[in-house]
């Protein structure tokens, strides 16, 4: 079969591989729609995960089941499914401890395009199909549904980790697709003021659509200073980081109130350390909590997010700005994610 792979740091291209084989509880799926992620860019072009030779990329997919193992109960060939970016090993101690994303090792629930071949292939393998796949209802178009697998679960996790209370003021640093879903998640959780940080016009417009009350342009000065100015020097209750490089963590700590929470879902792809400003962190005594998390995956999470879309709580169509037909366009779509033109939020490739 064909797959679009990371050939080495800074190199991506098509390769031929053997079609994967399903174990007793697994499934083989063929993609119906896929989307490249900014994480694929960190992985290939920043070498963020180190060298990965000939590893097929991609972890955002909606697909059709083509084969199931002998013990799979709830799925059969022909089923249309949402495949989460994170597919934990559900029989692991980390799951019992409440952290499936880290089943059998830190970040090890994130398998596609990290520890095994991803979804940019004619076929891909899904571990523990009954626990990791979710049926896609017909009324959700595949190009929107593919946003559930990663963008929605990640952005919403930013809002969950931030522990937003009714009326909390929230800054969302980065309003790409992930940050936009954090804006939507913050609004759903009852945030009052929501300040989005970003510049691309398509993202700014979408941020207002999803619930941002204010927009800050990071190119017009330090964002901590801008947000402190907008809040009479007090700062915000919660910060969600969904973009930028390491220094945004320092800025987040500066702009969050004592007792507040900084929630990071950004993938910090380079450098050995992230900065925490000593004074603004109250010399370690400010009760400013810093959390960071990989997106939740698995079947239940997907089913719950699918319901939010199905019952019109969230309109995912606003995230999808570029649609390609035909698998061969994956490299173009990936390069769009690298170059981030002004009109881009997310590209989707529909595999006709
Ligand atoms: P985008 O590149 O589309 O969006 C990034 C956003 O950050 C843009 O709004 C951009 O502004 C803004 N930004 C860039 N530089 C700065 C800066 N210096 N200060 C403030 N804002 C800045 O990324 P995605 O939305 O696709 O992904 C966001 C991050 O989430 C990525 O790092 C990605 O790898 C990660 N991720 C994490 C996952 C997880 O499980 N935790 C899962 C999926 C993705 P502008 O409008 O100018 O472009
Ligand atoms: Zn991703």
Coordinates of C-alpha atoms and ligand atoms in Angstrom, one line a residue:
X1 CA 0.0 0.0 0.0
X2 CA 1.0 3.7 -0.4
X3 CA 1.6 6.1 2.5
X4 CA 2.8 9.6 3.0
X5 CA 5.7 9.5 5.4
X6 CA 8.4 11.3 7.3
X7 CA 11.5 10.0 5.6
X8 CA 13.8 11.8 8.1
X9 CA 14.0 15.2 9.8
X10 CA 12.9 17.8 7.2
X11 CA 12.0 15.2 4.6
X12 CA 8.5 13.8 3.7
X13 CA 7.3 11.8 0.8
X14 CA 5.4 8.8 -0.5
X15 CA 6.5 5.3 0.3
X16 CA 5.3 1.7 -0.2
X17 CA 4.6 -0.5 2.8
X18 CA 2.9 -3.8 3.6
X19 CA -0.8 -3.5 4.5
X20 CA -1.1 -3.7 8.3
X21 CA -2.6 -6.8 9.9
X22 CA -5.3 -6.7 12.6
X23 CA -4.8 -8.6 15.9
X24 CA -7.8 -10.2 17.6
X25 CA -9.1 -6.9 19.1
X26 CA -7.9 -4.5 16.4
X27 CA -9.3 -3.1 13.2
X28 CA -7.9 -2.1 9.8
X29 CA -9.5 1.2 8.5
X30 CA -9.2 3.0 5.2
X31 CA -9.4 6.8 5.4
X32 CA -12.4 8.7 4.0
X33 CA -11.1 12.1 5.1
X34 CA -7.8 13.1 6.8
X35 CA -6.2 16.4 7.9
X36 CA -2.6 17.3 8.6
X37 CA -1.9 18.7 12.0
X38 CA 0.5 21.4 13.2
X39 CA 2.0 18.5 15.2
X40 CA 3.0 16.8 12.0
X41 CA 4.9 20.0 11.2
X42 CA 6.7 19.9 14.6
X43 CA 7.5 16.3 14.0
X44 CA 8.9 16.5 10.5
X45 CA 10.3 20.0 10.3
X46 CA 11.5 20.6 13.8
X47 CA 12.5 17.0 14.5
X48 CA 10.5 17.3 17.7
X49 CA 10.2 13.6 18.3
X50 CA 13.7 12.9 17.0
X51 CA 14.5 10.9 13.9
X52 CA 11.5 8.9 12.6
X53 CA 12.6 7.1 9.4
X54 CA 9.8 6.1 7.0
X55 CA 7.1 6.6 9.6
X56 CA 3.7 7.3 7.9
X57 CA 2.3 10.6 9.1
X58 CA -1.1 11.8 10.1
X59 CA -3.4 11.2 13.1
X60 CA -6.6 12.9 12.2
X61 CA -9.0 10.7 10.3
X62 CA -12.5 9.6 9.6
X63 CA -12.6 6.2 7.9
X64 CA -14.3 3.0 6.9
X65 CA -13.6 -0.2 8.7
X66 CA -12.3 -2.8 6.2
X67 CA -11.3 -5.6 8.6
X68 CA -11.8 -6.5 12.3
X69 CA -10.1 -9.0 14.6
X70 CA -12.0 -12.1 15.8
X71 CA -12.8 -10.6 19.2
X72 CA -14.1 -7.2 18.0
X73 CA -17.8 -7.0 19.0
X74 CA -19.2 -3.5 18.1
X75 CA -17.7 -2.8 14.7
X76 CA -17.8 -4.5 11.3
X77 CA -16.4 -3.9 7.8
X78 CA -18.3 -1.0 6.1
X79 CA -18.9 1.0 9.3
X80 CA -18.0 4.7 9.1
X81 CA -16.0 5.8 12.1
X82 CA -14.2 8.7 13.7
X83 CA -10.7 7.6 14.7
X84 CA -9.3 9.6 17.6
X85 CA -5.7 10.9 17.4
X86 CA -5.0 9.2 20.7
X87 CA -5.8 5.5 20.9
X88 CA -4.9 4.3 24.4
X89 CA -4.1 0.8 25.6
X90 CA -7.1 0.5 27.8
X91 CA -5.7 -2.4 29.8
X92 CA -2.9 -0.4 31.5
X93 CA -2.2 0.9 35.0
X94 CA -2.2 4.5 33.7
X95 CA -5.8 4.1 32.6
X96 CA -6.6 2.9 36.2
X97 CA -4.9 6.0 37.5
X98 CA -7.0 8.2 35.2
X99 CA -4.5 9.1 32.5
X100 CA -5.2 7.0 29.3
X101 CA -3.2 9.4 27.2
X102 CA -0.1 8.0 29.0
X103 CA -1.1 4.4 28.8
X104 CA 2.1 2.3 29.0
X105 CA 4.4 5.4 29.0
X106 CA 4.4 9.2 28.8
X107 CA 2.4 10.3 25.7
X108 CA 2.3 6.6 24.6
X109 CA -1.5 6.7 24.0
X110 CA -0.6 8.9 21.0
X111 CA 0.4 6.2 18.6
X112 CA -0.4 7.4 15.1
X113 CA 2.6 9.2 13.5
X114 CA 4.5 8.9 16.8
X115 CA 5.0 5.3 17.8
X116 CA 3.5 3.6 14.7
X117 CA 2.4 4.4 11.2
X118 CA -0.2 7.1 10.9
X119 CA -3.4 7.6 8.9
X120 CA -2.0 9.1 5.6
X121 CA -2.1 5.6 4.0
X122 CA -4.3 3.4 2.0
X123 CA -5.0 1.5 5.2
X124 CA -4.1 1.9 8.9
X125 CA -4.2 -0.2 12.0
X126 CA -6.3 0.8 15.1
X127 CA -5.5 -0.9 18.4
X128 CA -8.5 -2.0 20.6
X129 CA -11.2 -1.1 18.1
X130 CA -14.1 -1.5 20.5
X131 CA -12.6 1.0 22.9
X132 CA -11.1 3.4 20.4
X133 CA -13.5 3.8 17.4
X134 CA -16.7 5.7 17.4
X135 CA -19.5 5.4 14.8
X136 CA -20.0 8.5 12.7
X137 CA -23.7 9.5 12.3
X138 CA -24.6 10.1 8.6
X139 CA -25.7 13.7 9.3
X140 CA -22.2 14.9 10.1
X141 CA -20.1 15.4 6.9
X142 CA -16.7 13.7 6.9
X143 CA -14.8 16.9 6.4
X144 CA -16.3 18.3 9.6
X145 CA -16.1 15.0 11.5
X146 CA -12.3 14.8 11.0
X147 CA -12.0 17.9 13.2
X148 CA -13.4 15.9 16.1
X149 CA -10.4 13.4 16.2
X150 CA -7.9 16.0 17.4
X151 CA -8.8 19.7 17.1
X152 CA -12.0 19.5 19.1
X153 CA -10.8 17.1 21.7
X154 CA -7.5 19.0 22.2
X155 CA -9.1 22.5 22.3
X156 CA -11.8 21.4 24.6
X157 CA -9.2 19.7 26.8
X158 CA -7.5 23.1 27.1
X159 CA -10.8 24.5 28.5
X160 CA -11.2 21.4 30.8
X161 CA -7.7 21.7 32.2
X162 CA -8.2 25.4 32.8
X163 CA -11.1 24.5 35.1
X164 CA -13.2 27.4 33.9
X165 CA -15.9 28.6 36.3
X166 CA -19.1 30.5 35.4
X167 CA -17.9 34.0 34.5
X168 CA -14.2 33.3 34.5
X169 CA -12.1 35.6 32.3
X170 CA -10.0 33.6 29.9
X171 CA -7.2 34.4 27.6
X172 CA -6.6 31.9 24.8
X173 CA -3.1 32.3 23.4
X174 CA -3.3 31.1 19.8
X175 CA -6.4 30.9 17.8
X176 CA -5.5 28.3 15.2
X177 CA -7.9 25.4 15.0
X178 CA -6.9 24.2 18.5
X179 CA -7.2 27.6 20.1
X180 CA -10.5 28.1 18.4
X181 CA -11.9 25.0 19.9
X182 CA -10.6 26.2 23.3
X183 CA -12.5 29.4 22.7
X184 CA -15.6 27.4 22.0
X185 CA -15.0 25.1 25.0
X186 CA -14.4 28.1 27.3
X187 CA -17.7 29.6 26.2
X188 CA -19.5 26.4 26.8
X189 CA -18.1 26.1 30.2
X190 CA -19.4 29.5 31.1
X191 CA -16.5 31.9 30.6
X192 CA -17.3 35.6 30.7
X193 CA -14.7 37.6 28.9
X194 CA -12.7 35.5 26.4
X195 CA -9.6 37.2 24.9
X196 CA -8.2 35.4 21.8
X197 CA -4.6 36.0 20.7
X198 CA -3.7 35.7 17.0
X199 CA -3.5 37.6 13.7
X200 CA -4.6 35.5 10.7
X201 CA -7.8 37.2 9.5
X202 CA -9.6 33.9 9.0
X203 CA -8.8 32.9 12.6
X204 CA -9.8 36.2 14.1
X205 CA -13.2 36.0 12.4
X206 CA -13.7 32.5 13.5
X207 CA -12.6 33.3 17.1
X208 CA -15.4 35.9 17.3
X209 CA -17.8 33.4 15.9
X210 CA -16.9 30.9 18.6
X211 CA -17.1 33.4 21.4
X212 CA -14.1 35.6 21.7
X213 CA -15.1 39.0 23.1
X214 CA -11.7 40.6 22.5
X215 CA -8.7 39.9 20.1
X216 CA -5.1 40.7 20.9
X217 CA -2.4 40.9 18.2
X218 CA 0.9 39.5 19.5
X219 CA 2.8 41.3 16.7
X220 CA 1.7 44.7 18.3
X221 CA 3.6 44.2 21.6
X222 CA 4.0 41.9 24.5
X223 CA 0.7 40.1 25.1
X224 CA 1.1 39.9 28.9
X225 CA 1.4 43.7 28.9
X226 CA -1.5 44.1 26.5
X227 CA -3.8 41.9 28.5
X228 CA -2.8 43.4 31.9
X229 CA -3.6 46.8 30.3
X230 CA -7.0 45.6 29.2
X231 CA -7.8 44.3 32.7
X232 CA -6.7 47.3 34.9
X233 CA -3.5 45.5 35.7
X234 CA -5.4 42.5 37.3
X235 CA -4.9 39.9 34.5
X236 CA -7.3 37.0 33.8
X237 CA -8.5 34.0 35.8
X238 CA -7.5 31.4 33.3
X239 CA -5.1 31.1 30.4
X240 CA -5.1 28.5 27.7
X241 CA -2.0 28.1 25.6
X242 CA -2.6 26.9 22.1
X243 CA 0.1 28.5 20.0
X244 CA 3.4 30.3 20.1
X245 CA 6.9 29.3 21.3
X246 CA 8.3 28.8 24.8
X247 CA 8.0 32.4 25.8
X248 CA 4.2 32.3 25.8
X249 CA 4.4 30.2 29.0
X250 CA 6.2 33.1 30.7
X251 CA 3.6 35.5 29.3
X252 CA 0.8 33.3 30.5
X253 CA 2.2 33.2 34.0
X254 CA 2.5 37.0 34.0
X255 CA -1.1 37.6 32.8
X256 CA -2.9 35.0 35.0
X257 CA -4.2 36.2 38.4
X258 CA -2.9 34.7 41.7
X259 CA -4.9 31.6 42.2
X260 CA -5.5 31.2 38.5
X261 CA -4.6 28.4 36.1
X262 CA -2.5 28.2 33.0
X263 CA -3.6 25.3 30.8
X264 CA -1.2 24.3 28.0
X265 CA -2.2 22.2 25.0
X266 CA 0.5 23.6 22.8
X267 CA 3.2 21.2 21.5
X268 CA 6.5 22.9 22.5
X269 CA 8.6 21.5 19.7
X270 CA 12.1 22.8 20.5
X271 CA 14.4 23.8 23.3
X272 CA 15.4 22.0 26.5
X273 CA 13.5 24.2 29.1
X274 CA 10.4 26.3 29.3
X275 CA 10.6 29.6 31.2
X276 CA 8.6 30.4 34.3
X277 CA 9.1 34.0 35.5
X278 CA 10.2 34.0 39.1
X279 CA 8.7 37.3 40.3
X280 CA 5.3 36.9 38.6
X281 CA 5.1 33.3 39.8
X282 CA 5.2 34.9 43.3
X283 CA 8.7 33.5 43.9
X284 CA 6.9 30.2 43.8
X285 CA 4.1 31.2 46.1
X286 CA 1.4 32.8 43.9
X287 CA -0.9 29.8 43.7
X288 CA -0.7 30.0 40.0
X289 CA -1.2 26.5 38.7
X290 CA 0.4 25.3 35.4
X291 CA -1.1 22.3 33.7
X292 CA -0.5 20.7 30.3
X293 CA -2.1 17.8 28.6
X294 CA -2.3 15.6 25.6
X295 CA -5.7 15.4 24.1
X296 CA -8.1 12.7 25.4
X297 CA -8.9 9.9 22.9
X298 CA -10.9 6.7 23.0
X299 CA -14.4 5.8 22.1
X300 CA -16.4 7.5 24.9
X301 CA -14.7 10.8 24.4
X302 CA -15.3 10.7 20.7
X303 CA -19.0 9.7 21.2
X304 CA -19.5 12.6 23.6
X305 CA -17.9 15.1 21.2
X306 CA -19.9 13.7 18.3
X307 CA -23.1 14.4 20.3
X308 CA -22.0 18.0 20.7
X309 CA -21.7 18.3 17.0
X310 CA -24.8 16.3 16.1
X311 CA -27.0 18.3 18.4
X312 CA -25.6 21.6 17.1
X313 CA -23.7 22.8 20.1
X314 CA -20.6 23.4 18.0
X315 CA -20.3 24.1 14.3
X316 CA -17.1 22.6 13.1
X317 CA -17.5 23.7 9.5
X318 CA -15.9 27.1 10.4
X319 CA -12.5 25.3 11.0
X320 CA -12.3 23.8 7.5
X321 CA -11.0 26.5 5.0
X322 CA -9.4 24.3 2.4
X323 CA -10.9 21.0 1.0
X324 CA -9.0 18.8 -1.4
X325 CA -10.3 15.7 -3.2
X326 CA -7.9 12.9 -3.8
X327 CA -5.2 11.3 -1.6
X328 CA -2.5 12.7 -3.8
X329 CA -3.1 16.2 -2.3
X330 CA -1.8 15.3 1.1
X331 CA 1.6 16.8 0.6
X332 CA 0.0 20.1 -0.6
X333 CA -2.3 20.1 2.5
X334 CA 0.7 19.4 4.8
X335 CA 2.7 22.3 3.2
X336 CA -0.3 24.6 3.9
X337 CA 0.0 23.7 7.6
X338 CA 3.7 24.5 7.4
X339 CA 3.2 27.9 5.6
X340 CA 0.0 29.0 7.3
X341 CA -1.3 31.4 4.7
X342 CA -3.6 34.2 6.0
X343 CA -6.9 32.5 4.9
X344 CA -6.0 29.1 6.4
X345 CA -7.5 27.4 9.4
X346 CA -7.4 23.7 8.5
X347 CA -7.2 21.8 5.2
X348 CA -9.0 18.5 4.8
X349 CA -8.2 15.9 2.2
X350 CA -11.2 13.8 1.2
X351 CA -10.2 10.4 -0.2
X352 CA -12.7 9.9 -3.0
Ligands
LIG1 P1 -1.8 27.1 14.4 O1 -0.4 27.3 14.0 O2 -2.9 27.0 13.4 O3 -2.2 28.2 15.5 C1 -1.2 28.8 16.3 C2 -1.8 30.1 16.9 O4 -0.8 30.7 17.7 C3 -2.1 31.1 15.8 O5 -3.3 31.8 16.2 C4 -0.9 32.0 15.8 O6 -1.2 33.3 15.4 C5 -0.6 32.0 17.3 N1 0.7 32.5 17.6 C6 1.9 32.2 16.9 N2 2.9 32.8 17.5 C7 2.5 33.4 18.6 C8 3.0 34.2 19.7 N3 4.4 34.5 19.7 N4 2.3 34.7 20.6 C9 0.9 34.4 20.7 N5 0.3 33.7 19.7 C10 1.1 33.2 18.7 O7 -1.8 25.8 15.3 P2 -2.9 24.7 15.7 O8 -4.1 25.4 16.2 O9 -3.0 23.7 14.6 O10 -2.2 23.9 16.9 C11 -1.8 24.6 18.1 C12 -0.8 23.8 18.9 O11 -1.4 22.7 19.4 C13 0.4 23.3 18.0 O12 1.6 23.4 18.8 C14 0.0 21.8 17.9 O13 1.1 21.0 17.6 C15 -0.6 21.6 19.2 N6 -1.4 20.4 19.4 C16 -1.5 19.8 20.6 C17 -2.2 18.7 20.8 C18 -2.4 18.1 22.2 O14 -2.9 17.0 22.3 N7 -2.0 18.7 23.2 C19 -3.0 18.0 19.7 C20 -3.0 18.8 18.5 C21 -2.2 19.9 18.3 P3 -1.4 33.7 13.8 O15 -2.8 34.0 13.7 O16 -0.5 34.9 13.6 O17 -0.9 32.5 13.0
LIG2 ZN1 -2.5 16.6 16.2

